[in-house]
Coordinates of C-alpha atoms in Angstrom, one line a residue:
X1 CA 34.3 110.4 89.0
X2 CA 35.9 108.5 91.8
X3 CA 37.7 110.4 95.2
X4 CA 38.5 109.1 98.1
X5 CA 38.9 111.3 101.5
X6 CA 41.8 110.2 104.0
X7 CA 43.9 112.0 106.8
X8 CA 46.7 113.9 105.4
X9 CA 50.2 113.0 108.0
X10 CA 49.1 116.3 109.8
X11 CA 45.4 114.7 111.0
X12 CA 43.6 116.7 108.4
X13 CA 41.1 115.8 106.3
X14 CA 42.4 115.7 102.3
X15 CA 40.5 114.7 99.2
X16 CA 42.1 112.6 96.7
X17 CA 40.6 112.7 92.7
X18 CA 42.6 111.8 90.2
X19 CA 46.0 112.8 90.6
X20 CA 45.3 115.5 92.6
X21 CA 45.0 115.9 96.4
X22 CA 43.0 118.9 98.0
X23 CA 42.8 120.1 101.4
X24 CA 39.5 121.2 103.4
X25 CA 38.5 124.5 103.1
X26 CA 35.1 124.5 104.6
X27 CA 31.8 123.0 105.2
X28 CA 28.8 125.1 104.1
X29 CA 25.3 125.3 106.0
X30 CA 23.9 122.9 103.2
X31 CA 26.7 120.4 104.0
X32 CA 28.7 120.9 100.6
X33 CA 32.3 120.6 101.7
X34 CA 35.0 123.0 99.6
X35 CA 38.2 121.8 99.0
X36 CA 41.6 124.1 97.5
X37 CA 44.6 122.4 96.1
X38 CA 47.2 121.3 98.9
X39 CA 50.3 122.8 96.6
X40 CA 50.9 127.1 97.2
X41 CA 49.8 129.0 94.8
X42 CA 47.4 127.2 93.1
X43 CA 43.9 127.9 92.2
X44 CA 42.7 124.7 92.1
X45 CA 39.4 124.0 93.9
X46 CA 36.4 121.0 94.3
X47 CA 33.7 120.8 95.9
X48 CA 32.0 117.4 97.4
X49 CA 28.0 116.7 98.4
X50 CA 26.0 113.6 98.4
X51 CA 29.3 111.4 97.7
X52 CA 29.6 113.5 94.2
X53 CA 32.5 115.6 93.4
X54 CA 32.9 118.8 91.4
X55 CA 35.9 120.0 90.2
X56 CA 35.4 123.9 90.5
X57 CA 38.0 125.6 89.3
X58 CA 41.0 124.3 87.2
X59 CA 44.4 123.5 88.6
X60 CA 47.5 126.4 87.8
X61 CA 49.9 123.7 89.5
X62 CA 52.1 121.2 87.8
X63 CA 50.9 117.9 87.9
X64 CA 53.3 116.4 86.1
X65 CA 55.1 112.8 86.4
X66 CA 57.7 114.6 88.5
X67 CA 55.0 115.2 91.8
X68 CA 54.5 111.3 91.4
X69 CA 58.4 110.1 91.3
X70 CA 58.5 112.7 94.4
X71 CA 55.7 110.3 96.2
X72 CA 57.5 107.4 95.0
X73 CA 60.6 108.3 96.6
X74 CA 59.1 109.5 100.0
X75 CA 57.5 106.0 99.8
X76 CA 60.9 104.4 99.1
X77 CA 62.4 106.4 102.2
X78 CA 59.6 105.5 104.6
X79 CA 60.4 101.6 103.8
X80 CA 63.6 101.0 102.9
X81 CA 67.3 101.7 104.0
X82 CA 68.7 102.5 101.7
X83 CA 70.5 105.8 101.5
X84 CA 68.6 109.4 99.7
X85 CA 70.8 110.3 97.3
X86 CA 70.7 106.4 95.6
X87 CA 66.7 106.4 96.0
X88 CA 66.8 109.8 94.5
X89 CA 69.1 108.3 91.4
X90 CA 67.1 105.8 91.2
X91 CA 63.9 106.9 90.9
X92 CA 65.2 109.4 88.3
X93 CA 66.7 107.0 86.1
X94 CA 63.7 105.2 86.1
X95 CA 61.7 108.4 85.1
X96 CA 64.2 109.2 82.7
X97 CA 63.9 105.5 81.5
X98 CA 60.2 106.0 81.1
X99 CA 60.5 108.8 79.1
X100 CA 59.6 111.4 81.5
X101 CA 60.8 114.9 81.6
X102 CA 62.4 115.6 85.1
X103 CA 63.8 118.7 84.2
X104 CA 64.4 121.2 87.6
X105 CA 63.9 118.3 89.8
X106 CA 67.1 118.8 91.5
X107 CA 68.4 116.9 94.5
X108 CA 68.2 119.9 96.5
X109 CA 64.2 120.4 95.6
X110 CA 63.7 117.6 97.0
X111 CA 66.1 116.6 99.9
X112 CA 64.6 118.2 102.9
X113 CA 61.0 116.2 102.0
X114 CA 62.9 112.5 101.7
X115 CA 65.0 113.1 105.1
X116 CA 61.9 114.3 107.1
X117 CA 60.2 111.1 105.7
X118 CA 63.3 109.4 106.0
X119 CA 63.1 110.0 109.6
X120 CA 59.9 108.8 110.4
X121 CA 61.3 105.2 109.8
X122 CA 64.8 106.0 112.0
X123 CA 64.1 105.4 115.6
X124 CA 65.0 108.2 117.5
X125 CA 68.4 108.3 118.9
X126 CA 68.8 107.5 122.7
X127 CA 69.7 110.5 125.3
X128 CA 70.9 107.9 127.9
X129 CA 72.1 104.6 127.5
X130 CA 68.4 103.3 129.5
X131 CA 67.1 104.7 126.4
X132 CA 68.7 102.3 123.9
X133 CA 65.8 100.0 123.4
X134 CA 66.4 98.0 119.9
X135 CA 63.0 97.7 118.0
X136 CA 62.6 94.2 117.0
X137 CA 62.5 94.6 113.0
X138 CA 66.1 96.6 113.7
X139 CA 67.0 93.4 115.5
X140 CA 67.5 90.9 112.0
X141 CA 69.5 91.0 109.5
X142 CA 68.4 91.8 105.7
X143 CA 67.1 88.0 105.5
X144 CA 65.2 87.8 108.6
X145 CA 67.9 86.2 110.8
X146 CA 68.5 87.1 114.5
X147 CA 71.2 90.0 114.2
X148 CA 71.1 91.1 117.9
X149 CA 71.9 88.0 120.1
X150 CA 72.5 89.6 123.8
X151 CA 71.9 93.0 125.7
X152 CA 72.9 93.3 129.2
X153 CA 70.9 95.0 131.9
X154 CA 72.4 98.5 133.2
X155 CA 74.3 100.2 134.6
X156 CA 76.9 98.8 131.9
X157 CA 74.7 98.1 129.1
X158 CA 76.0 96.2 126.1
X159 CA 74.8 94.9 123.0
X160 CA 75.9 92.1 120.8
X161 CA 75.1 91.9 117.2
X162 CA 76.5 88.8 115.4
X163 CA 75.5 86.5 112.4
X164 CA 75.0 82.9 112.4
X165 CA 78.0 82.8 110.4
X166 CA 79.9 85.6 112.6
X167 CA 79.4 83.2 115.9
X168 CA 80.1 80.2 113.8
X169 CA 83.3 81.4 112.8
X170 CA 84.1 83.0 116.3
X171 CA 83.5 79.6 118.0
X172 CA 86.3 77.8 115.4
X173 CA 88.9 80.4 116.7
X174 CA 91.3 78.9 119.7
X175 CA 91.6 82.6 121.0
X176 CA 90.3 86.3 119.9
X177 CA 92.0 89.8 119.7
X178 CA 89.9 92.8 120.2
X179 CA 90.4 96.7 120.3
X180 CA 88.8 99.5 121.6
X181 CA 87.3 100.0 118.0
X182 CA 83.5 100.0 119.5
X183 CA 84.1 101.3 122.8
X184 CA 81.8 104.3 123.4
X185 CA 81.5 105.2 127.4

């Protein structure tokens, strides 16, 4: 039967067989290592020694498709931009496409999970503006073109983001009218 062991997000140590992942419970004298199911209120349980695994007692948890179109939008949250509520639509279309029952998988089930993920791929927002530090994949557009073209040192800090296109256009223009749209101190 094939498992693999990995650190969960938290730094501890999680066993992965099948569709099922299992946290450590504890190491005995003889070196077998016990393992419950991660989800609350399951009696789920395996046991590992000599890179074999035993599954000990049987899951009471749902394993369904729905707790892998939840991994699949965390995943989508961690990498892409695109707003939660359209990677939650998504992802259930696609389920529902497949065939898959998603009943009770409600937006609000899921929401707090996907924004804490969500927020592992948002950069923190600044305090001060000595903070504002732009990382350099936030600094290109959605092609790969260089978004952010100037930041000036403090105490007035500002940053420009323009396309090719954008300053191509500007340059054409005899003269330019601005407003206080973007102003911020």
């Amino acid at each position: 039967m094939q498992f693999s062991i990995d650190d969960s997000r938290s730094g501890k140590k999680h066993l992965h067989v099948d569709r099922n992942e299992y946290a450590l419970r504890r190491i005995n004298k003889k070196g077998a290592i016990h393992w419950q199911c991660v989800r609350r209120g399951c009696s789920g349980s395996a046991s590992t020694f000599n890179n074999t695994v035993q599954l000990r007692v049987a899951h009471t948890c749902d394993v369904s498709g729905k707790r892998l179109i939840k991994e699949k939008m965390r995943r989508r949250c961690d990498s892409e931009s695109v707003p939660v509520p359209q990677i939650y639509e998504e992802e259930l279309c696609k389920a529902v496409a497949g065939g898959m029952n998603i009943s009770g998988m409600h937006f609000d089930s899921v929401k707090s999970s996907l924004y804490r993920q969500r927020n592992h791929y948002i950069p923190t927002l600044p305090i001060t503006l000595d903070d504002v530090n732009v990382p350099q994949e936030w600094q290109v557009d959605n092609v790969g073109n260089q978004f952010l073209r100037f930041t000036s040192p403090m105490p007035n800090k500002m940053l420009v983001f323009v396309t090719e296109r954008g300053l191509n256009e500007l340059a054409s223009c005899d003269h330019w009218n601005v407003d206080g749209t973007f102003k911020t101190a």
